[in-house]
mmCIF file of C-alpha atoms and ligand atoms in Angstrom:
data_model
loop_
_atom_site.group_PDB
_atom_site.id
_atom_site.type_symbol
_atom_site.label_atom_id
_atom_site.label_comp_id
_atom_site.label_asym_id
_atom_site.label_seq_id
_atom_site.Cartn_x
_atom_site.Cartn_y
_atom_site.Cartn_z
ATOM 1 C CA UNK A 1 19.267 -74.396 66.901
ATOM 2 C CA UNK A 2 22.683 -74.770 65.576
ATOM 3 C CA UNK A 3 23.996 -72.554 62.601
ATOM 4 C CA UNK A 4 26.949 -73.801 60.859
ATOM 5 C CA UNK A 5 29.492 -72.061 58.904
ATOM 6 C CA UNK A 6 29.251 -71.923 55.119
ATOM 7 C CA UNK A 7 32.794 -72.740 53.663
ATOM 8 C CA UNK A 8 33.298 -70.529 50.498
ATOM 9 C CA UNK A 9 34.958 -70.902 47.083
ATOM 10 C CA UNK A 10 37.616 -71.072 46.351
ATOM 11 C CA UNK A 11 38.129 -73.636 49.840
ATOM 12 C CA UNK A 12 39.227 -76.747 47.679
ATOM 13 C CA UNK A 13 36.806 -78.840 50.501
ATOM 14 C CA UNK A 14 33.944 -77.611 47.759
ATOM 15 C CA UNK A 15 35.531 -80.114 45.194
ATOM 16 C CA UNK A 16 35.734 -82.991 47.176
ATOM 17 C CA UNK A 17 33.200 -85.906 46.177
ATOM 18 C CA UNK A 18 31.003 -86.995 49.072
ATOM 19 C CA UNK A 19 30.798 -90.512 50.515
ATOM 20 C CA UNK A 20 27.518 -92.142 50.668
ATOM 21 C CA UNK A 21 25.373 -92.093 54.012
ATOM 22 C CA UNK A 22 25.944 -95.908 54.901
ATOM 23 C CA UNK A 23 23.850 -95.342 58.216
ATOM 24 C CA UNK A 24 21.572 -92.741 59.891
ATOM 25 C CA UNK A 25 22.452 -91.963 63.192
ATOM 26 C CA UNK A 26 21.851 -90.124 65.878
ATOM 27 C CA UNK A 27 24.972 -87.574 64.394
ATOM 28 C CA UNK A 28 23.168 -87.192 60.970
ATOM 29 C CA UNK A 29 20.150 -86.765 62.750
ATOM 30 C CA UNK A 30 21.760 -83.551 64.448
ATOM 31 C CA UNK A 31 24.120 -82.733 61.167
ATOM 32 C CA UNK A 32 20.753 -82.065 59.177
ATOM 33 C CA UNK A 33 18.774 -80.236 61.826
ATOM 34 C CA UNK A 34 22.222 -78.078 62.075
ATOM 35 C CA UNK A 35 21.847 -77.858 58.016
ATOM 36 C CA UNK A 36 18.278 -77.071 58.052
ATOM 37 C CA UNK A 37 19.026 -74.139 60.342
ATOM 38 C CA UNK A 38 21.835 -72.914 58.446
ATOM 39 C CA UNK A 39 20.113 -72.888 55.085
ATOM 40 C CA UNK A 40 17.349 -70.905 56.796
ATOM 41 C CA UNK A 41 19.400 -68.377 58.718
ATOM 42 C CA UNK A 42 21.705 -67.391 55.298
ATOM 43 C CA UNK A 43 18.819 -67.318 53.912
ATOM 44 C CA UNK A 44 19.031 -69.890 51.223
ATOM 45 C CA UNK A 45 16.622 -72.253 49.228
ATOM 46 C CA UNK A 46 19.447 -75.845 49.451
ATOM 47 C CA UNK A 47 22.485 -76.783 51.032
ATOM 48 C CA UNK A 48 24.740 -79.632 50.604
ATOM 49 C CA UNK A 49 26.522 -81.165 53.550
ATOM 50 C CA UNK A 50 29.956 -80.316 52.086
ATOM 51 C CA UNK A 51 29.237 -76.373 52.302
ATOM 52 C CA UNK A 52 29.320 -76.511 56.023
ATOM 53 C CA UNK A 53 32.173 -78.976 55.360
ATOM 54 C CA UNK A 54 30.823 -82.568 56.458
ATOM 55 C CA UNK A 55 31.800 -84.696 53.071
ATOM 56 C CA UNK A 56 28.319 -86.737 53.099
ATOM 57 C CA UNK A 57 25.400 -87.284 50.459
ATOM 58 C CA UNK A 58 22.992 -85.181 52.260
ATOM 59 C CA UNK A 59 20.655 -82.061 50.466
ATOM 60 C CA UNK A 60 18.002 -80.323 52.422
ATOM 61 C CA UNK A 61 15.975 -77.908 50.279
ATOM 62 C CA UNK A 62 13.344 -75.598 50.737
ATOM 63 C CA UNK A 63 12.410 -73.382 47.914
ATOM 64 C CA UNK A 64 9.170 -72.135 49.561
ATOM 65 C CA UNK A 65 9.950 -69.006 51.138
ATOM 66 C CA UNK A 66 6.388 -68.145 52.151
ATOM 67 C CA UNK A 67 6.256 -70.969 54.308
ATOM 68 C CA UNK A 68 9.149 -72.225 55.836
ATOM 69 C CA UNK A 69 8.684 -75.710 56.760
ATOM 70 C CA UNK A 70 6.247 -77.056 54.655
ATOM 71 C CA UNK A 71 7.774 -78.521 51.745
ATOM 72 C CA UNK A 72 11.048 -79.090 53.445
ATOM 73 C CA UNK A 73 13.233 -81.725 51.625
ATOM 74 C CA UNK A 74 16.166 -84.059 53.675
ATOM 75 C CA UNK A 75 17.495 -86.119 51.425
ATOM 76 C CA UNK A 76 20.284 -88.719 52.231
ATOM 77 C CA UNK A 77 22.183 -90.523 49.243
ATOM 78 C CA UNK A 78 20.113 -88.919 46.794
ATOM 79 C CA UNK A 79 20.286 -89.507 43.007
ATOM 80 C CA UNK A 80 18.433 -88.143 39.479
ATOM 81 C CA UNK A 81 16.912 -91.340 38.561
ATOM 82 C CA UNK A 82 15.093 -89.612 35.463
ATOM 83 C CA UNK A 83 16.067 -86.418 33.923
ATOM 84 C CA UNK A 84 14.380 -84.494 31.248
ATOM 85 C CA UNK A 85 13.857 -81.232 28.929
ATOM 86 C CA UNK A 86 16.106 -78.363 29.222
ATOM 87 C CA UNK A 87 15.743 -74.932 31.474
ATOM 88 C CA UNK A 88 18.289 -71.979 31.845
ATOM 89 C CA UNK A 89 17.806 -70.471 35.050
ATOM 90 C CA UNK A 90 19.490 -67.929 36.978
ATOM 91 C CA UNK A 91 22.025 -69.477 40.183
ATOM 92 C CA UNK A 92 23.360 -68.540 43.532
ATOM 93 C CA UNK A 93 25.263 -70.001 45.543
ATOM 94 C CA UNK A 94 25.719 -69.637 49.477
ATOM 95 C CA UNK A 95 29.195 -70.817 49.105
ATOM 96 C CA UNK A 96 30.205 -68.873 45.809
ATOM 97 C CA UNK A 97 29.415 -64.835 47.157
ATOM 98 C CA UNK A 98 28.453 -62.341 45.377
ATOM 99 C CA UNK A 99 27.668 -63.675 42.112
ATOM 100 C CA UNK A 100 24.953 -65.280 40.277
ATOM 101 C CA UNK A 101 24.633 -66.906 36.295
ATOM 102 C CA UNK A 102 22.360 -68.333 34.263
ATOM 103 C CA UNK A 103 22.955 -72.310 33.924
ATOM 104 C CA UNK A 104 21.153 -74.769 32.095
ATOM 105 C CA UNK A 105 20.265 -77.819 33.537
ATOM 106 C CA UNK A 106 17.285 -80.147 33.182
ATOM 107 C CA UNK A 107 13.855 -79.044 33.380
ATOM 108 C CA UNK A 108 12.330 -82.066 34.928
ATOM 109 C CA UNK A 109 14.083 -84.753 37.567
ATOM 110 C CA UNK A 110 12.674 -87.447 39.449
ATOM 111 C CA UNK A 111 14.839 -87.858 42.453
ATOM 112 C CA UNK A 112 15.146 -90.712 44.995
ATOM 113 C CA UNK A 113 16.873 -91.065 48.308
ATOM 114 C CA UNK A 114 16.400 -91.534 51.961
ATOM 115 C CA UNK A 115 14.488 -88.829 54.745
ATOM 116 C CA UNK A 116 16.009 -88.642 57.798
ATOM 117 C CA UNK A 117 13.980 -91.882 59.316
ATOM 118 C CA UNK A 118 15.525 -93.974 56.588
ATOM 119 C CA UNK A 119 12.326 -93.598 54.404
ATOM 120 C CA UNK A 120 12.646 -93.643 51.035
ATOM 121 C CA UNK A 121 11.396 -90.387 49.384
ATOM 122 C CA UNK A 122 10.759 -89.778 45.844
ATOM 123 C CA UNK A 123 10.533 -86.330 44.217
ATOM 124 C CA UNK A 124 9.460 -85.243 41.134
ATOM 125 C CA UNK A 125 10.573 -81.756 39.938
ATOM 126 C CA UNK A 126 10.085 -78.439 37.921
ATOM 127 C CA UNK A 127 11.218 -74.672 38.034
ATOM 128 C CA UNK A 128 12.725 -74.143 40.749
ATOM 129 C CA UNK A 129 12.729 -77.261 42.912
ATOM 130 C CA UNK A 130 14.355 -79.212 40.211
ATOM 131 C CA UNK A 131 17.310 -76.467 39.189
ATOM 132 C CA UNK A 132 18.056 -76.459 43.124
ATOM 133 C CA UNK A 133 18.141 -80.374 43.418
ATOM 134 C CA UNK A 134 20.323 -80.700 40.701
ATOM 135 C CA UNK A 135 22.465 -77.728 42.031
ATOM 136 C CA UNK A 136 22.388 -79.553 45.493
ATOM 137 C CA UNK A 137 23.715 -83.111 43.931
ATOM 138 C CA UNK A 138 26.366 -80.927 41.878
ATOM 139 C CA UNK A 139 27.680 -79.943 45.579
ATOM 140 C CA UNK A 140 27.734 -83.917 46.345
ATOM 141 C CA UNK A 141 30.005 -84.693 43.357
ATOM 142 C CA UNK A 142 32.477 -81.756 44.262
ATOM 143 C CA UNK A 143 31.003 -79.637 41.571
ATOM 144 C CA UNK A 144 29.900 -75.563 41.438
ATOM 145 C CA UNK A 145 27.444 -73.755 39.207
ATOM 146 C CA UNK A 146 30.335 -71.655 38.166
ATOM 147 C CA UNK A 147 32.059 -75.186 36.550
ATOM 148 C CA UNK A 148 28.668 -74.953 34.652
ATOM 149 C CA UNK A 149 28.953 -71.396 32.865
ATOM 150 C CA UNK A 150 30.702 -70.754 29.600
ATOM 151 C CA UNK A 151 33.902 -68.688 29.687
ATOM 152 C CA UNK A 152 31.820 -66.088 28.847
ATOM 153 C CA UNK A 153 30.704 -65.802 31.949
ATOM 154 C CA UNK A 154 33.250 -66.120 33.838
ATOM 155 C CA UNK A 155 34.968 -63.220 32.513
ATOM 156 C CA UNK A 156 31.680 -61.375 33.358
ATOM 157 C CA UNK A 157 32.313 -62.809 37.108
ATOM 158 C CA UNK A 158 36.149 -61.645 37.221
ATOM 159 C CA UNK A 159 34.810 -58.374 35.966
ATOM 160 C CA UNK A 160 32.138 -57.971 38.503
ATOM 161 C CA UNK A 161 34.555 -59.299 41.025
ATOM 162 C CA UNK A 162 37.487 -56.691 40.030
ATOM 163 C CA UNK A 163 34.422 -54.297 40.033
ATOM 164 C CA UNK A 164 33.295 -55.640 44.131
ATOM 165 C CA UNK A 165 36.722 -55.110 45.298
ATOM 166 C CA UNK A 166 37.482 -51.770 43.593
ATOM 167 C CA UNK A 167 34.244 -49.998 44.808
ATOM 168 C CA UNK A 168 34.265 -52.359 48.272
ATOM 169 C CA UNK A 169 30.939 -52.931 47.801
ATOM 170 C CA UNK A 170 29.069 -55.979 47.899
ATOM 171 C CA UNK A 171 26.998 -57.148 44.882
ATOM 172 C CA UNK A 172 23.459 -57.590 45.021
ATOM 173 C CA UNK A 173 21.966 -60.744 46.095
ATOM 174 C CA UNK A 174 18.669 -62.601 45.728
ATOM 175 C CA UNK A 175 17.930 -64.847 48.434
ATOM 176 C CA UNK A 176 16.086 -66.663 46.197
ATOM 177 C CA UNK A 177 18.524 -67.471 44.145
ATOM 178 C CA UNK A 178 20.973 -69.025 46.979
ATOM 179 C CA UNK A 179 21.288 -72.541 46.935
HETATM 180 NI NI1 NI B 1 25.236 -74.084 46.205
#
């Protein structure tokens, strides 16, 4: 069991775009294990690659917290093949702390890519799974939920941010929400 670190916004690595996975080897083997672990140990529902700072198209999400394991996703080089309907949920990220917003996203993807063996896996997705896959692929292309929000927002994040530093205390967080 290897834990990574999680590299945190504002670290510019979090806007890089990833490179595609152009073979599976023994080192991506051991990068997604390492991944796998991290994302449980935060704890967090997805990770991308590029939040423990490898710039490759690899996801691994897990949204079942009851079970750990079970409906584990690795996903190499994946992409939203079919996208539809329109949900607002509430986000977290592992790499942005303390904070969490409502973005709206698709309701429904289908999503295709590559498991660890080089299989090809297809997923289709609602709720939760699909808000985290497309928050996941966001990571891929350099992107945050907080590039998502309206300015709104974002003044509501500098406020609870000016708010975290004055009283020194952290805000609350929902594992559930980390992804
Ligand atoms: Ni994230």
């Amino acid at each position: 069991m290897a834990i990574r670190g999680i590299v945190k916004y504002p670290d510019l690595t979090l806007k890089q775009a990833c490179l595609p996975v152009t073979a599976v080897t023994g080192e991506t083997v051991r990068l997604i294990r390492d991944m796998v672990d991290t994302m449980y140990a935060a704890p967090g529902v997805g990770l991308a690659a590029i939040q423990v700072g490898v710039p490759q198209r690899i996801i691994v999400v897990d949204i079942d917290v009851e079970q750990p394991g079970k409906n584990l996703l690795k996903l190499i080089n994946p992409e939203i093949r079919r996208a539809e309907g329109e949900v607002t949920w509430e986000e977290g990220c592992l790499s942005v702390v303390d904070f969490t917003a409502e973005v709206r996203r698709a309701a429904r993807v289908e999503v295709v890519g590559l498991d660890d063996r080089e299989r090809e896996v297809k997923v289709d997705a609602e709720g939760l799974l699909s808000v985290a896959l497309q928050h996941e692929i966001d990571h891929l292309d350099g992107k945050l939920f907080i590039d998502r929000i309206s300015r709104l927002k974002r003044n509501l994040y500098t406020r609870k941010l000016k708010k975290m530093l004055r009283t020194g205390k952290p805000l609350r967080e929902n594992p559930r929400l980390m992804i």
